[in-house]
Tab-separated table of C-alpha atoms and ligand atoms in Angstrom:
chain	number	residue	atom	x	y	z
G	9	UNK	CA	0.000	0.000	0.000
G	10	UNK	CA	1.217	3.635	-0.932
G	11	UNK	CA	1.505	5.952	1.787
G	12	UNK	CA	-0.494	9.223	0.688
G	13	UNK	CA	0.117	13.205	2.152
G	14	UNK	CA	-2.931	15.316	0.663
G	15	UNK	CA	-1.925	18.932	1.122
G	16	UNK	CA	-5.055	21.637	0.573
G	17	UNK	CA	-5.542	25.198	0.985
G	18	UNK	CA	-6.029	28.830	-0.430
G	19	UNK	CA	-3.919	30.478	-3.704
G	20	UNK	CA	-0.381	31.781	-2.349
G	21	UNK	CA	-0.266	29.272	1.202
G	22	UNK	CA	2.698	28.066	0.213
G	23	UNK	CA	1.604	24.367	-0.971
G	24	UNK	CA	3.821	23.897	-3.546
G	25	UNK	CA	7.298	24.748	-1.690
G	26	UNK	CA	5.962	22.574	1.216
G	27	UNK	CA	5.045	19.716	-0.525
G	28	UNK	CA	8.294	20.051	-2.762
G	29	UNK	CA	10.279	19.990	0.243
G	30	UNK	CA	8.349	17.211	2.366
G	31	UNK	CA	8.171	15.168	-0.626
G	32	UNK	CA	12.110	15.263	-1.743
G	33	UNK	CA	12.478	14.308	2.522
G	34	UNK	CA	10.337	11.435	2.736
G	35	UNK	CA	11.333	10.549	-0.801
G	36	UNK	CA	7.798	10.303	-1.925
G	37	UNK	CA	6.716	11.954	-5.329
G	38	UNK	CA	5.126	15.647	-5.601
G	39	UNK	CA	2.069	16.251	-7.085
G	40	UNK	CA	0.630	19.317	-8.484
G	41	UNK	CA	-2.497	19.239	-9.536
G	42	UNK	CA	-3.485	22.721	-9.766
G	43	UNK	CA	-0.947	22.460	-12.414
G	44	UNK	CA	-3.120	20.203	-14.821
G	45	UNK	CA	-6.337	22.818	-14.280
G	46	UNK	CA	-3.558	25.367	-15.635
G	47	UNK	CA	-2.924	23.097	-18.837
G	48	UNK	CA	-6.317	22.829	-19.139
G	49	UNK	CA	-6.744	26.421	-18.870
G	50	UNK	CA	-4.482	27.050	-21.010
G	51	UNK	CA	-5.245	24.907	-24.097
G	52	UNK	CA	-9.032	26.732	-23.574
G	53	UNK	CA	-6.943	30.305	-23.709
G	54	UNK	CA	-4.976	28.958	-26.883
G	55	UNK	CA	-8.420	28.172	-28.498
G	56	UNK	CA	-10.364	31.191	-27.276
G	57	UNK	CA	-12.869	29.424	-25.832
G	58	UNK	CA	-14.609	30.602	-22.254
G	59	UNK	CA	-15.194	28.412	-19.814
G	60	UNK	CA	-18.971	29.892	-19.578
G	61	UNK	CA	-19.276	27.983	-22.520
G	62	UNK	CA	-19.721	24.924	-21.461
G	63	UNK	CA	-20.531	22.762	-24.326
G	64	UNK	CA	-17.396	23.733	-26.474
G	65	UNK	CA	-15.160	23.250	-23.585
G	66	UNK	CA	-16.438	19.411	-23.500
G	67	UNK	CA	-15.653	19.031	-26.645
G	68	UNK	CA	-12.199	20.675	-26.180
G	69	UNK	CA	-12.001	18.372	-24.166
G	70	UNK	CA	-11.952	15.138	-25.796
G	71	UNK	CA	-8.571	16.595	-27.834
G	72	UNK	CA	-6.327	17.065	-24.685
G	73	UNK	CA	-4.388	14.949	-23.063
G	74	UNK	CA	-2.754	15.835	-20.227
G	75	UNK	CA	0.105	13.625	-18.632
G	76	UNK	CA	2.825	14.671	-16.341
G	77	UNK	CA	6.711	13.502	-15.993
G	78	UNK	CA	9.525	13.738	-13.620
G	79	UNK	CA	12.903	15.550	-14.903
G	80	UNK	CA	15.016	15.483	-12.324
G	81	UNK	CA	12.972	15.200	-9.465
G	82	UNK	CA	10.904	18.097	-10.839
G	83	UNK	CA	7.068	17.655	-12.204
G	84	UNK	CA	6.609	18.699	-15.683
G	85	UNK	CA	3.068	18.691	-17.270
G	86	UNK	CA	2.490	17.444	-20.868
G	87	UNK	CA	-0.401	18.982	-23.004
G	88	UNK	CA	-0.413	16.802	-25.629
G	89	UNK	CA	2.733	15.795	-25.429
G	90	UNK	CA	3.604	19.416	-25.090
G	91	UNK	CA	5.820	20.304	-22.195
G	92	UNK	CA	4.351	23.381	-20.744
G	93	UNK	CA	5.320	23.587	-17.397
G	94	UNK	CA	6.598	27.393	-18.140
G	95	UNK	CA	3.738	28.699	-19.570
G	96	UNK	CA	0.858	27.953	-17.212
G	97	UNK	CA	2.785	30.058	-14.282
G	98	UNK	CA	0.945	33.289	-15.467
G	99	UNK	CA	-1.802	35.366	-13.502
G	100	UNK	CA	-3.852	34.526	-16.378
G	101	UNK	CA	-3.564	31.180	-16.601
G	102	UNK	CA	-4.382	31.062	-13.180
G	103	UNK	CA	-7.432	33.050	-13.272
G	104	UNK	CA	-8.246	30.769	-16.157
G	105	UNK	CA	-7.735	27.777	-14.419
G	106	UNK	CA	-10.541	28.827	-11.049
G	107	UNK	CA	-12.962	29.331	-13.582
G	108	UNK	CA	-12.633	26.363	-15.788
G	109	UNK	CA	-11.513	23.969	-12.604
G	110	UNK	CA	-15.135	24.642	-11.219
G	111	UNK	CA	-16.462	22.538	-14.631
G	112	UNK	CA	-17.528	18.907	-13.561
G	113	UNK	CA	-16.683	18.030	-17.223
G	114	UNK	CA	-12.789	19.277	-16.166
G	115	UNK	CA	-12.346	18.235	-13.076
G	116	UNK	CA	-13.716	14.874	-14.274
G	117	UNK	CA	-11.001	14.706	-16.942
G	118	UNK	CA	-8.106	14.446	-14.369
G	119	UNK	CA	-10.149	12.239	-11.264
G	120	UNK	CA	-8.545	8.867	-12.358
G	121	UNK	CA	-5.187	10.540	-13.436
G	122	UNK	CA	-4.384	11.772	-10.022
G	123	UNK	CA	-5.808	8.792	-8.196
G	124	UNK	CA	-3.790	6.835	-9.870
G	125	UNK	CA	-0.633	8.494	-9.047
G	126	UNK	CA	-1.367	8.192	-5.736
G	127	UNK	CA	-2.438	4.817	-6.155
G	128	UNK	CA	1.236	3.684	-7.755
G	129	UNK	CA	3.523	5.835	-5.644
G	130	UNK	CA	3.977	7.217	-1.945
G	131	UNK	CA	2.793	11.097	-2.974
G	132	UNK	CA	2.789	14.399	-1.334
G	133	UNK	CA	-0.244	15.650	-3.418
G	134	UNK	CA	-1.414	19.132	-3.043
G	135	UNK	CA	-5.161	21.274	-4.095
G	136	UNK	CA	-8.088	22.205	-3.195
G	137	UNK	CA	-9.558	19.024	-3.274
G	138	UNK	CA	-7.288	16.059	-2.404
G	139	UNK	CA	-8.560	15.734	1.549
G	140	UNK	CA	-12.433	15.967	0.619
G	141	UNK	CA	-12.325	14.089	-2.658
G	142	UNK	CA	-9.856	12.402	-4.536
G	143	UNK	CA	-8.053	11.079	-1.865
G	144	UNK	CA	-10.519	10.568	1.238
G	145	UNK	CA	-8.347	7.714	2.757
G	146	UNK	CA	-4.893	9.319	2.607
G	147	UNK	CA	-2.852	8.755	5.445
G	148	UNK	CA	-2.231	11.838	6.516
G	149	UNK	CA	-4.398	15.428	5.498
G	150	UNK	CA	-3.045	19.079	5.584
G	151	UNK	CA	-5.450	22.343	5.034
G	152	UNK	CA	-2.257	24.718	4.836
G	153	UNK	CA	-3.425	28.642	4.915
G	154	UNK	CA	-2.285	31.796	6.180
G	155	UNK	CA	-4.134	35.253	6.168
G	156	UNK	CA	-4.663	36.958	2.580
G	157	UNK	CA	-2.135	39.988	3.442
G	158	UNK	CA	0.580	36.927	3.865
G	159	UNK	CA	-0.338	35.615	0.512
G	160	UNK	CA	-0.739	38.943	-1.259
G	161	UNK	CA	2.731	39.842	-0.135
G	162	UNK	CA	4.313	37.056	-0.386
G	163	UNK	CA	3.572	36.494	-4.309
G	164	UNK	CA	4.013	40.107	-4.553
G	165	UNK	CA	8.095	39.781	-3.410
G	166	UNK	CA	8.295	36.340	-5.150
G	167	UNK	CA	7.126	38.512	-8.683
G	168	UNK	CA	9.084	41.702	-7.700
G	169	UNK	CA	11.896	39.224	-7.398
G	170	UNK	CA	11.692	37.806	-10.746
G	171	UNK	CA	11.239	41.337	-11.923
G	172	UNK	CA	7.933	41.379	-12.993
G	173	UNK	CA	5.766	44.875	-12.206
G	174	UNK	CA	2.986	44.598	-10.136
G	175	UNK	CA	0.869	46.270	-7.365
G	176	UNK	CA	0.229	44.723	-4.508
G	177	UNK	CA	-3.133	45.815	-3.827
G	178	UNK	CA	-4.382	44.221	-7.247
G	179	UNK	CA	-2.597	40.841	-6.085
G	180	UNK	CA	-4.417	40.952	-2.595
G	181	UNK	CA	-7.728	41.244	-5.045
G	182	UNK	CA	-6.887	38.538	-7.271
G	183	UNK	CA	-6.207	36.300	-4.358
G	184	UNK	CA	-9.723	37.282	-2.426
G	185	UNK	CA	-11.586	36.626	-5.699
G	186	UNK	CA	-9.864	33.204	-6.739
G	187	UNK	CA	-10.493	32.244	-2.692
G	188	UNK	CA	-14.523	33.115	-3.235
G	189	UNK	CA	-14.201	31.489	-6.741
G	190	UNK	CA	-12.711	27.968	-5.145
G	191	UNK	CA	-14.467	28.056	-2.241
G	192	UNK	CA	-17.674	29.076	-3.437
G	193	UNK	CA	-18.183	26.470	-6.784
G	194	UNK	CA	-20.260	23.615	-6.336
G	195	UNK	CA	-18.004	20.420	-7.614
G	196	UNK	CA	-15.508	20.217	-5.348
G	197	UNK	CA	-15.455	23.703	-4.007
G	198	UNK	CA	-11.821	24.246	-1.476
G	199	UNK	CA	-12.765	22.904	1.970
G	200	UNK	CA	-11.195	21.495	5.153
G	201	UNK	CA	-11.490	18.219	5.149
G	202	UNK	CA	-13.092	16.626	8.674
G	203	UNK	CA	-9.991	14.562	9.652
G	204	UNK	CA	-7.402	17.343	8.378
G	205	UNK	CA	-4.759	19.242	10.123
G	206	UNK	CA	-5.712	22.730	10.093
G	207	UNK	CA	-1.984	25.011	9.538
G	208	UNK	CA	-1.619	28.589	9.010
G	209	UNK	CA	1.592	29.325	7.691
G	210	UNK	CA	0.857	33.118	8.494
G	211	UNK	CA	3.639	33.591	11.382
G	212	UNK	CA	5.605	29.927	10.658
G	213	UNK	CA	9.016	29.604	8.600
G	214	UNK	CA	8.934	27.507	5.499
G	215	UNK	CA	11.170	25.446	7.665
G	216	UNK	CA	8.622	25.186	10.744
G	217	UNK	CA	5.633	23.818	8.217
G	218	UNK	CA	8.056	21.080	6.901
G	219	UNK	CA	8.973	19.951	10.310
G	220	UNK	CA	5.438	19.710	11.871
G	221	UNK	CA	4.082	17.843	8.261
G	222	UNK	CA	6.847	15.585	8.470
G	223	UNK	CA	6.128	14.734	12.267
G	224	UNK	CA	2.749	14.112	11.648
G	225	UNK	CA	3.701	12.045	8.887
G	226	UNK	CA	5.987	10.103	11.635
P	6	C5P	O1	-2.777	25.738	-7.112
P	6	C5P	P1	-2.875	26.563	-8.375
P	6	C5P	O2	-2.875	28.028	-8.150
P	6	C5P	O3	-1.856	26.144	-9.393
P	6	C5P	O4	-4.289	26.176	-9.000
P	6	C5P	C1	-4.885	26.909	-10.026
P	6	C5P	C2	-6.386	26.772	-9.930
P	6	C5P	O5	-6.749	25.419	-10.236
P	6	C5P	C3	-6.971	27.025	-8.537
P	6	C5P	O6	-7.353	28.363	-8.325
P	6	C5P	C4	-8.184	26.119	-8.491
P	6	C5P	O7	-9.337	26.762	-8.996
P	6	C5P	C5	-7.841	25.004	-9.448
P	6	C5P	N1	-7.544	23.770	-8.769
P	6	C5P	C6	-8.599	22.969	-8.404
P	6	C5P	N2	-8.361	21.754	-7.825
P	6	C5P	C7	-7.121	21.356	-7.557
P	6	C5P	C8	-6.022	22.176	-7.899
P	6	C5P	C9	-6.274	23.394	-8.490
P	6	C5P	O8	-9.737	23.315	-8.622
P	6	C5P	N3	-6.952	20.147	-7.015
């Protein structure tokens, strides 16, 4: 049996860099599944179509296949055999991605993918829904958060880092709005799971998070 970490929570918690880290510990394998919604997302942005439009986005949907594969430790997503782990890290894509993510049709289209990752491999899996739905019987469940003004600033240093202009205020919106967005759907809307360990990251090191997950793990 495969020993299975389901990491939830809010845009910006810092899910990602946790579960990277606790996964390359425990030497389990990391999966991000927010980044299939972005290839989703972004094949729909490609095409033009909006996700309001529900009946052209199910057919989309029957031409994309999304698969992911490790490069050095590192998860890369395949849209048809295209490698576009660079190009779904955009604000867009990501508003893209809340929208169309809320779609039963989508989030049916990558159920049995990640189950079956977890299924095949010890994983450190994070979302919105791993806890509450793909993976009710995982060993172990995190709902990682931390306050909005946490998030907001953190992304914002993370983009003024890399350079990229931006306004901090309009970050703390786009956060607040994706929140209501995942929250708020009805298929698989962003919930704690009952038998989940609640963390807010607000005042805690990256370092701190990683310890307690791992301990729990333990
Ligand atoms: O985590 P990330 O920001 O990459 O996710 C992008 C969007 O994909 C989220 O805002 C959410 O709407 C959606 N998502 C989801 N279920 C997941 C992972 C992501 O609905 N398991």
């Amino acid at each position: 049996m495969t020993y299975n970490i389901a990491i939830d929570g809010p845009a910006g918690a810092g899910k990602s860099t946790i579960a990277k880290r606790v996964s390359g510990e425990l030497s389990f394998i990391y999966v991000d599944t927010g980044a299939m919604y972005r290839s989703i997302a972004l094949y729909l942005l490609r095409k033009d179509i909006s996700a309001t439009d529900v009946e052209t986005v199910k057919v989309a949907l029957e031409d994309i296949e999304i698969a992911i594969q490790y490069v050095n430790g590192e998860q890369h997503v395949l849209l048809n055999g295209e490698d576009v782990s660079g190009q779904i890290r955009t604000e867009e894509v990501g508003n893209m991605a809340s929208k169309s993510s809320a779609l039963p049709c989508v989030r049916a289209k990558l159920l049995e993918l990640q189950k079956k990752l977890a299924r095949e491999h010890d994983v450190v899996m994070d979302g919105r829904d791993i806890g509450t739905n793909i993976l009710p019987d995982a060993q172990l469940k995190i709902y990682l958060t931390a306050s909005v003004d946490t998030r907001a600033s953190r992304r914002y240093k993370e983009l003024i880092e890399k350079g990229t202009d931006c306004d901090l205020e309009a970050i703390k919106k786009d956060i607040e709005q994706r929140d209501y967005q995942d929250m708020h759907r009805e298929t698989a809307p962003l919930m704690q799971a009952k038998d989940a360990v609640y963390l807010d990251s607000s005042d805690m090191t990256i370092d701190q998070v990683v310890e307690k997950i791992k301990s729990l793990a333990k």
